[in-house]
PDB file of C-alpha atoms in Angstrom:
ATOM      1  CA  UNK A1490      69.192 107.510  57.221  1.00  0.00           C
ATOM      2  CA  UNK A1491      71.640 107.971  54.467  1.00  0.00           C
ATOM      3  CA  UNK A1492      75.253 106.567  55.039  1.00  0.00           C
ATOM      4  CA  UNK A1493      77.946 108.957  54.897  1.00  0.00           C
ATOM      5  CA  UNK A1494      80.181 108.735  51.690  1.00  0.00           C
ATOM      6  CA  UNK A1495      83.159 107.319  52.883  1.00  0.00           C
ATOM      7  CA  UNK A1496      85.350 108.367  49.791  1.00  0.00           C
ATOM      8  CA  UNK A1497      84.625 112.064  50.715  1.00  0.00           C
ATOM      9  CA  UNK A1498      85.733 111.674  54.447  1.00  0.00           C
ATOM     10  CA  UNK A1499      89.089 113.228  55.184  1.00  0.00           C
ATOM     11  CA  UNK A1500      91.777 111.473  57.262  1.00  0.00           C
ATOM     12  CA  UNK A1501      90.926 113.919  60.201  1.00  0.00           C
ATOM     13  CA  UNK A1502      87.314 112.959  60.367  1.00  0.00           C
ATOM     14  CA  UNK A1503      88.311 109.280  60.221  1.00  0.00           C
ATOM     15  CA  UNK A1504      90.802 109.993  62.747  1.00  0.00           C
ATOM     16  CA  UNK A1505      88.076 111.583  65.059  1.00  0.00           C
ATOM     17  CA  UNK A1506      85.741 108.590  64.778  1.00  0.00           C
ATOM     18  CA  UNK A1507      88.511 106.399  65.455  1.00  0.00           C
ATOM     19  CA  UNK A1508      89.496 108.231  68.879  1.00  0.00           C
ATOM     20  CA  UNK A1509      85.788 108.670  69.779  1.00  0.00           C
ATOM     21  CA  UNK A1510      85.386 105.164  69.448  1.00  0.00           C
ATOM     22  CA  UNK A1511      88.468 104.496  71.672  1.00  0.00           C
ATOM     23  CA  UNK A1512      87.261 106.725  74.324  1.00  0.00           C
ATOM     24  CA  UNK A1513      83.737 104.852  74.470  1.00  0.00           C
ATOM     25  CA  UNK A1514      85.744 101.676  74.901  1.00  0.00           C
ATOM     26  CA  UNK A1515      87.746 102.936  77.528  1.00  0.00           C
ATOM     27  CA  UNK A1516      84.705 104.361  79.233  1.00  0.00           C
ATOM     28  CA  UNK A1517      82.773 101.291  78.928  1.00  0.00           C
ATOM     29  CA  UNK A1518      85.747  99.249  80.361  1.00  0.00           C
ATOM     30  CA  UNK A1519      86.131 101.881  83.469  1.00  0.00           C
ATOM     31  CA  UNK A1520      82.301 101.656  84.081  1.00  0.00           C
ATOM     32  CA  UNK A1521      82.385  97.788  84.026  1.00  0.00           C
ATOM     33  CA  UNK A1522      85.535  97.437  86.367  1.00  0.00           C
ATOM     34  CA  UNK A1523      83.716  99.596  88.963  1.00  0.00           C
ATOM     35  CA  UNK A1524      80.164  97.868  88.781  1.00  0.00           C
ATOM     36  CA  UNK A1525      79.077  96.664  92.166  1.00  0.00           C
ATOM     37  CA  UNK A1526      79.668  92.931  91.013  1.00  0.00           C
ATOM     38  CA  UNK A1527      83.083  93.390  89.860  1.00  0.00           C
ATOM     39  CA  UNK A1528      83.995  95.459  92.889  1.00  0.00           C
ATOM     40  CA  UNK A1529      82.735  92.587  94.942  1.00  0.00           C
ATOM     41  CA  UNK A1530      84.457  89.939  93.056  1.00  0.00           C
ATOM     42  CA  UNK A1531      87.669  91.542  93.322  1.00  0.00           C
ATOM     43  CA  UNK A1532      87.399  91.654  97.109  1.00  0.00           C
ATOM     44  CA  UNK A1533      85.557  88.464  97.668  1.00  0.00           C
ATOM     45  CA  UNK A1534      88.831  86.491  98.828  1.00  0.00           C
ATOM     46  CA  UNK A1535      89.755  89.163 101.037  1.00  0.00           C
ATOM     47  CA  UNK A1536      86.236  89.537 102.847  1.00  0.00           C
ATOM     48  CA  UNK A1537      86.111  85.555 103.191  1.00  0.00           C
ATOM     49  CA  UNK A1538      89.631  85.524 105.046  1.00  0.00           C
ATOM     50  CA  UNK A1539      88.882  88.314 107.747  1.00  0.00           C
ATOM     51  CA  UNK A1540      85.554  87.633 108.713  1.00  0.00           C
ATOM     52  CA  UNK A1541      85.772  86.056 112.392  1.00  0.00           C
ATOM     53  CA  UNK A1542      82.339  85.788 113.411  1.00  0.00           C
ATOM     54  CA  UNK A1543      80.335  84.268 110.281  1.00  0.00           C
ATOM     55  CA  UNK A1544      77.020  83.668 112.789  1.00  0.00           C
ATOM     56  CA  UNK A1545      77.004  87.196 113.551  1.00  0.00           C
ATOM     57  CA  UNK A1546      77.554  88.284 109.809  1.00  0.00           C
ATOM     58  CA  UNK A1547      74.678  85.781 108.889  1.00  0.00           C
ATOM     59  CA  UNK A1548      72.293  87.607 111.287  1.00  0.00           C
ATOM     60  CA  UNK A1549      73.237  90.910 110.144  1.00  0.00           C
ATOM     61  CA  UNK A1550      72.879  90.300 106.617  1.00  0.00           C
ATOM     62  CA  UNK A1551      69.480  88.528 107.145  1.00  0.00           C
ATOM     63  CA  UNK A1552      68.383  91.684 109.407  1.00  0.00           C
ATOM     64  CA  UNK A1553      69.492  93.714 106.475  1.00  0.00           C
ATOM     65  CA  UNK A1554      67.392  91.796 103.902  1.00  0.00           C
ATOM     66  CA  UNK A1555      70.529  90.630 101.971  1.00  0.00           C
ATOM     67  CA  UNK A1556      70.112  86.749 102.586  1.00  0.00           C
ATOM     68  CA  UNK A1557      67.292  84.395 103.140  1.00  0.00           C
ATOM     69  CA  UNK A1558      66.230  82.945 106.364  1.00  0.00           C
ATOM     70  CA  UNK A1559      67.284  79.785 105.004  1.00  0.00           C
ATOM     71  CA  UNK A1560      70.844  80.824 104.188  1.00  0.00           C
ATOM     72  CA  UNK A1561      70.955  82.392 107.696  1.00  0.00           C
ATOM     73  CA  UNK A1562      69.595  79.149 109.225  1.00  0.00           C
ATOM     74  CA  UNK A1563      72.201  76.996 107.179  1.00  0.00           C
ATOM     75  CA  UNK A1564      75.111  78.972 108.593  1.00  0.00           C
ATOM     76  CA  UNK A1565      73.845  79.120 112.101  1.00  0.00           C
ATOM     77  CA  UNK A1566      72.941  75.376 112.223  1.00  0.00           C
ATOM     78  CA  UNK A1567      75.323  73.367 110.088  1.00  0.00           C
ATOM     79  CA  UNK A1568      78.075  72.698 112.468  1.00  0.00           C
ATOM     80  CA  UNK A1569      80.157  70.740 110.123  1.00  0.00           C
ATOM     81  CA  UNK A1570      80.999  73.871 107.985  1.00  0.00           C
ATOM     82  CA  UNK A1571      84.152  75.573 108.874  1.00  0.00           C
ATOM     83  CA  UNK A1572      84.370  79.247 109.791  1.00  0.00           C
ATOM     84  CA  UNK A1573      85.836  79.931 106.095  1.00  0.00           C
ATOM     85  CA  UNK A1574      82.917  77.784 104.389  1.00  0.00           C
ATOM     86  CA  UNK A1575      80.335  79.714 106.445  1.00  0.00           C
ATOM     87  CA  UNK A1576      81.593  83.271 105.328  1.00  0.00           C
ATOM     88  CA  UNK A1577      82.016  81.822 101.734  1.00  0.00           C
ATOM     89  CA  UNK A1578      78.653  80.810 101.328  1.00  0.00           C
ATOM     90  CA  UNK A1579      77.190  84.119 102.744  1.00  0.00           C
ATOM     91  CA  UNK A1580      79.599  86.266 100.709  1.00  0.00           C
ATOM     92  CA  UNK A1581      79.009  83.947  97.449  1.00  0.00           C
ATOM     93  CA  UNK A1582      75.284  84.409  98.057  1.00  0.00           C
ATOM     94  CA  UNK A1583      75.729  88.306  98.218  1.00  0.00           C
ATOM     95  CA  UNK A1584      77.813  87.926  94.852  1.00  0.00           C
ATOM     96  CA  UNK A1585      75.281  85.917  93.164  1.00  0.00           C
ATOM     97  CA  UNK A1586      72.614  88.300  93.939  1.00  0.00           C
ATOM     98  CA  UNK A1587      74.556  91.611  92.717  1.00  0.00           C
ATOM     99  CA  UNK A1588      75.505  89.396  89.476  1.00  0.00           C
ATOM    100  CA  UNK A1589      71.899  89.152  88.801  1.00  0.00           C
ATOM    101  CA  UNK A1590      71.016  92.704  89.119  1.00  0.00           C
ATOM    102  CA  UNK A1591      74.246  94.667  89.976  1.00  0.00           C
ATOM    103  CA  UNK A1592      72.570  96.973  92.406  1.00  0.00           C
ATOM    104  CA  UNK A1593      74.785  99.717  93.826  1.00  0.00           C
ATOM    105  CA  UNK A1594      72.318 100.053  96.673  1.00  0.00           C
ATOM    106  CA  UNK A1595      72.591  96.499  97.768  1.00  0.00           C
ATOM    107  CA  UNK A1596      76.627  96.936  97.776  1.00  0.00           C
ATOM    108  CA  UNK A1597      76.322  99.668  99.730  1.00  0.00           C
ATOM    109  CA  UNK A1598      74.068  97.906 102.349  1.00  0.00           C
ATOM    110  CA  UNK A1599      76.661  95.161 102.422  1.00  0.00           C
ATOM    111  CA  UNK A1600      79.434  97.517 103.135  1.00  0.00           C
ATOM    112  CA  UNK A1601      76.932  98.850 105.753  1.00  0.00           C
ATOM    113  CA  UNK A1602      76.885  95.247 107.448  1.00  0.00           C
ATOM    114  CA  UNK A1603      80.547  94.618 107.064  1.00  0.00           C
ATOM    115  CA  UNK A1604      81.465  97.896 108.802  1.00  0.00           C
ATOM    116  CA  UNK A1605      79.249  96.779 111.594  1.00  0.00           C
ATOM    117  CA  UNK A1606      81.332  93.548 112.401  1.00  0.00           C
ATOM    118  CA  UNK A1607      83.816  95.762 114.083  1.00  0.00           C
ATOM    119  CA  UNK A1608      86.847  94.312 112.398  1.00  0.00           C
ATOM    120  CA  UNK A1609      89.611  96.879 111.264  1.00  0.00           C
ATOM    121  CA  UNK A1610      90.493  94.548 108.266  1.00  0.00           C
ATOM    122  CA  UNK A1611      86.877  94.492 106.834  1.00  0.00           C
ATOM    123  CA  UNK A1612      86.709  98.117 107.504  1.00  0.00           C
ATOM    124  CA  UNK A1613      89.850  98.723 105.281  1.00  0.00           C
ATOM    125  CA  UNK A1614      87.989  96.489 102.480  1.00  0.00           C
ATOM    126  CA  UNK A1615      84.898  98.589 102.998  1.00  0.00           C
ATOM    127  CA  UNK A1616      86.507 101.600 102.186  1.00  0.00           C
ATOM    128  CA  UNK A1617      88.508 100.302  99.609  1.00  0.00           C
ATOM    129  CA  UNK A1618      85.195  99.011  97.884  1.00  0.00           C
ATOM    130  CA  UNK A1619      83.568 102.395  98.514  1.00  0.00           C
ATOM    131  CA  UNK A1620      86.581 104.143  97.190  1.00  0.00           C
ATOM    132  CA  UNK A1621      86.381 102.241  93.785  1.00  0.00           C
ATOM    133  CA  UNK A1622      82.715 103.423  93.492  1.00  0.00           C
ATOM    134  CA  UNK A1623      83.779 106.941  94.221  1.00  0.00           C
ATOM    135  CA  UNK A1624      81.816 106.857  97.437  1.00  0.00           C
ATOM    136  CA  UNK A1625      84.643 107.209  99.713  1.00  0.00           C
ATOM    137  CA  UNK A1626      83.112 109.859 102.095  1.00  0.00           C
ATOM    138  CA  UNK A1627      80.089 107.522 102.761  1.00  0.00           C
ATOM    139  CA  UNK A1628      81.323 106.081 106.172  1.00  0.00           C
TER     140      UNK A1628
END
């Protein structure tokens, strides 16, 4: 493929190329910010703070296929973990999974599990995450 003759380019052509590049960069940044792993990253702390029943969350996440039996068992049987530590381990496990494959369906499954915790604050966080995905009408 022959390269364009740079000397024959007009300033408007150059400006168009620059504008297109900026638009593409902004689009990439927006898509990057709304990726499942980045959305969960922004909400990790709030989720960890408001989950009141880590044992129920562990069971529900395992039932949905989002955490392993080993992780669920660790949360249910390790009495030395605080509520915060248990929730943190579960949510970080989900985050690691999303970091690996950035799967929208898995984030939506996680939102569904959070919704089933019957916690108003978690419901708000779930709605925020879905809104960031552009899916606010799902629940």
